[in-house]
Amino acid sequence: MSRVRVPFKAALLALLVAAPLSAASGETVINKSFSYFTIGGRTAEELDKALSAGGPMMKSTGARHPGATRIKFGGSITYVNRGGRCAVGSARVTLSTRIILPRWKYRRQAGRDLALVWDTLSSDIKRHEERHAEIARNHARRMEKMFLALKPEADCERMQASVARVSITAIEAHDKDQARFDRTEAANFDKRMIRLLQYRLEALKKTQQ
């Protein structure tokens, strides 16, 4: 059985950044990192303005956000000859996520009430972005399985076209899931923050009894 290693079709490079990887493995390779941006402000209003002015800019919305997750898919496909037809021999999908979070430089000097609000908000921002990274991980693993499930084609040009279609479909599904999560989170933000603040306040009172 002959084996030839071919990167994702050139048309996919805007979505999937091809990387030279071992053809023997089908493992999804995932990397997650964190970075921070520092904000000032000594009141709740100033903090809100600082987050709006200093947060990462998102191309999808054209606005700055209090946190963000940069997501980049990549990978490579190996094609093999099976009975005179071109098939996917192995697929490797890579995923890089960089979570960007705020860091308040006056946290140690803050009064109890403002510190409570900040701790609650920053914790919720981190949870939100971690969930974005988790959604991306789930789709990366699903994408790899979709590649491996492709049926052989008459030649590798057609096989590459099938890979391209699967890639586009998978990325679109990923983007829709991310957008759906953001809509749900935005709709529930006020209720969630009130509930979290009440929980933290009650926990704080118990420690002071």
Coordinates of C-alpha atoms in Angstrom, one line a residue:
M1 CA 0.0 0.0 0.0
S2 CA 1.7 3.2 -1.1
R3 CA 1.5 6.3 1.1
V4 CA 1.8 9.9 0.2
R5 CA 1.6 12.8 2.6
V6 CA -0.3 15.9 1.4
P7 CA -1.2 19.1 3.3
F8 CA -4.7 20.5 3.4
K9 CA -5.8 22.0 0.1
A10 CA -4.5 25.5 -0.4
A11 CA -8.0 26.9 -0.4
L12 CA -8.3 25.9 3.3
L13 CA -5.3 27.8 4.5
A14 CA -7.5 30.8 5.5
L15 CA -9.2 28.4 7.9
L16 CA -6.7 25.7 8.7
V17 CA -3.0 26.6 8.9
A18 CA -1.1 23.5 7.7
A19 CA 1.8 22.3 9.8
P20 CA 4.2 19.4 9.1
L21 CA 3.2 16.6 11.4
S22 CA 3.9 12.9 11.7
A23 CA 1.7 10.8 9.4
A24 CA 1.6 7.9 11.8
S25 CA -0.5 9.5 14.5
G26 CA -4.2 10.5 14.5
E27 CA -4.0 12.3 17.8
T28 CA -5.6 15.8 18.1
V29 CA -2.9 18.2 19.3
I30 CA -4.1 20.9 21.6
N31 CA -2.3 23.9 23.1
K32 CA -3.7 26.4 25.5
S33 CA -2.1 29.6 26.8
F34 CA -3.0 32.7 28.8
S35 CA -2.1 36.4 28.4
Y36 CA -3.3 39.4 30.4
F37 CA -4.0 43.1 29.9
T38 CA -3.8 45.5 32.8
I39 CA -6.5 48.0 33.6
G40 CA -6.8 50.8 36.1
G41 CA -9.8 52.5 37.7
R42 CA -10.8 53.0 41.3
T43 CA -14.6 52.9 41.1
A44 CA -17.0 50.5 39.4
E45 CA -17.7 53.1 36.7
E46 CA -14.0 53.6 36.0
L47 CA -13.5 49.8 35.9
D48 CA -16.3 49.5 33.4
K49 CA -14.7 52.2 31.2
A50 CA -11.3 50.7 31.5
L51 CA -12.5 47.2 30.4
S52 CA -14.3 48.8 27.4
A53 CA -11.3 50.8 26.4
G54 CA -8.5 48.3 27.1
G55 CA -10.0 45.0 26.3
P56 CA -9.0 42.9 23.2
M57 CA -10.6 44.0 19.9
M58 CA -12.7 41.4 18.3
K59 CA -12.9 41.4 14.5
S60 CA -16.3 39.6 14.6
T61 CA -18.0 42.5 16.5
G62 CA -15.7 45.4 15.8
A63 CA -15.7 46.2 19.5
R64 CA -13.5 45.6 22.5
H65 CA -14.4 42.9 25.0
P66 CA -13.5 42.3 28.7
G67 CA -11.9 39.0 27.6
A68 CA -11.3 37.0 24.5
T69 CA -10.1 33.6 23.2
R70 CA -8.0 33.5 20.1
I71 CA -8.6 30.2 18.3
K72 CA -6.5 28.8 15.5
F73 CA -7.0 25.4 13.8
G74 CA -4.3 23.6 11.9
G75 CA -3.2 20.2 10.8
S76 CA -2.3 17.8 8.0
I77 CA -3.8 14.9 6.1
T78 CA -2.0 11.8 4.9
Y79 CA -3.5 10.1 1.7
V80 CA -3.0 6.5 0.9
N81 CA -3.7 4.3 -2.2
R82 CA -6.3 1.6 -1.3
G83 CA -7.2 -0.7 -4.2
G84 CA -6.5 1.9 -6.8
R85 CA -8.5 4.6 -5.0
C86 CA -7.3 7.6 -2.9
A87 CA -8.2 7.5 0.8
V88 CA -7.4 9.4 4.0
G89 CA -4.6 7.4 5.7
S90 CA -4.4 9.6 8.8
A91 CA -5.6 13.0 10.0
R92 CA -4.0 15.3 12.5
V93 CA -5.9 18.4 13.7
T94 CA -4.1 21.0 15.8
L95 CA -5.7 23.6 17.9
S96 CA -4.1 26.6 19.6
T97 CA -6.2 28.7 22.0
R98 CA -4.9 31.8 23.7
I99 CA -7.2 33.1 26.5
I100 CA -6.9 36.9 27.1
L101 CA -8.0 38.1 30.5
P102 CA -8.0 41.4 32.5
R103 CA -5.8 42.1 35.4
W104 CA -6.8 45.0 37.8
K105 CA -3.7 46.8 39.1
Y106 CA -5.6 48.3 42.1
R107 CA -7.1 45.0 43.4
R108 CA -5.1 45.0 46.6
Q109 CA -6.0 48.5 47.5
A110 CA -9.7 48.1 46.7
G111 CA -12.4 48.3 49.4
R112 CA -14.4 45.2 50.2
D113 CA -17.5 45.9 48.1
L114 CA -15.6 46.8 44.9
A115 CA -13.2 43.9 45.4
L116 CA -16.1 41.6 45.7
V117 CA -17.6 42.9 42.5
W118 CA -14.3 42.6 40.7
D119 CA -13.5 39.1 41.9
T120 CA -17.0 37.9 40.8
L121 CA -16.7 39.6 37.4
S122 CA -13.2 38.5 36.6
S123 CA -14.0 34.9 37.7
D124 CA -17.0 34.9 35.3
I125 CA -14.9 36.3 32.5
K126 CA -12.4 33.5 32.9
R127 CA -15.1 30.8 33.1
H128 CA -16.7 32.2 29.9
E129 CA -13.4 32.2 27.9
E130 CA -12.5 28.7 29.2
R131 CA -15.8 27.5 27.8
H132 CA -14.9 29.0 24.4
A133 CA -11.7 27.0 24.5
E134 CA -13.6 23.9 25.4
I135 CA -16.0 24.3 22.5
A136 CA -13.1 24.6 20.2
R137 CA -11.5 21.4 21.6
N138 CA -14.7 19.5 21.1
H139 CA -14.9 20.6 17.5
A140 CA -11.2 19.8 16.8
R141 CA -11.7 16.2 17.9
R142 CA -14.9 16.0 15.9
M143 CA -13.2 17.4 12.8
E144 CA -10.5 14.7 13.0
K145 CA -13.1 12.0 13.1
M146 CA -14.9 13.5 10.2
F147 CA -11.7 13.4 8.1
L148 CA -11.0 9.8 9.0
A149 CA -14.6 8.8 8.1
L150 CA -14.4 10.1 4.6
K151 CA -14.9 7.4 1.9
P152 CA -12.1 6.8 -0.7
E153 CA -12.3 8.8 -4.0
A154 CA -11.2 7.9 -7.5
D155 CA -8.1 10.1 -7.2
C156 CA -6.5 12.4 -4.6
E157 CA -7.6 15.6 -6.2
R158 CA -11.2 14.5 -5.5
M159 CA -10.2 13.4 -2.0
Q160 CA -8.7 16.8 -1.3
A161 CA -11.9 18.4 -2.4
S162 CA -13.8 16.2 0.0
V163 CA -11.4 17.2 2.8
A164 CA -12.0 20.9 1.9
R165 CA -15.8 20.5 2.1
V166 CA -15.6 18.8 5.5
S167 CA -13.2 21.4 6.8
I168 CA -15.5 24.3 5.7
T169 CA -18.5 22.5 7.2
A170 CA -16.7 21.8 10.4
I171 CA -15.5 25.4 10.9
E172 CA -18.9 26.8 10.2
A173 CA -20.4 24.5 12.8
H174 CA -17.7 25.6 15.3
D175 CA -18.4 29.2 14.6
K176 CA -22.2 28.7 15.1
D177 CA -21.7 27.0 18.4
Q178 CA -19.4 29.7 19.6
A179 CA -21.9 32.4 18.6
R180 CA -24.8 30.5 20.2
F181 CA -22.9 30.3 23.5
D182 CA -22.2 34.0 23.4
R183 CA -25.9 34.8 22.8
T184 CA -27.0 32.6 25.7
E185 CA -24.4 34.1 28.1
A186 CA -25.3 37.7 27.1
A187 CA -29.0 37.0 27.7
N188 CA -28.3 35.6 31.2
F189 CA -25.6 38.0 32.3
D190 CA -27.5 40.2 34.8
K191 CA -29.2 37.3 36.5
R192 CA -25.9 35.3 36.6
M193 CA -24.0 38.2 38.1
I194 CA -26.6 38.9 40.8
R195 CA -26.6 35.2 41.8
L196 CA -22.8 35.0 41.9
L197 CA -22.5 38.2 43.9
Q198 CA -25.1 36.9 46.4
Y199 CA -23.2 33.6 46.7
R200 CA -19.9 35.3 47.3
L201 CA -21.4 37.7 49.8
E202 CA -23.0 34.9 51.8
A203 CA -19.7 33.0 51.8
L204 CA -17.9 36.1 53.0
K205 CA -20.3 36.6 55.8
K206 CA -19.9 33.0 57.0
T207 CA -16.1 33.5 57.2
Q208 CA -16.6 36.6 59.4
Q209 CA -19.0 34.9 61.9

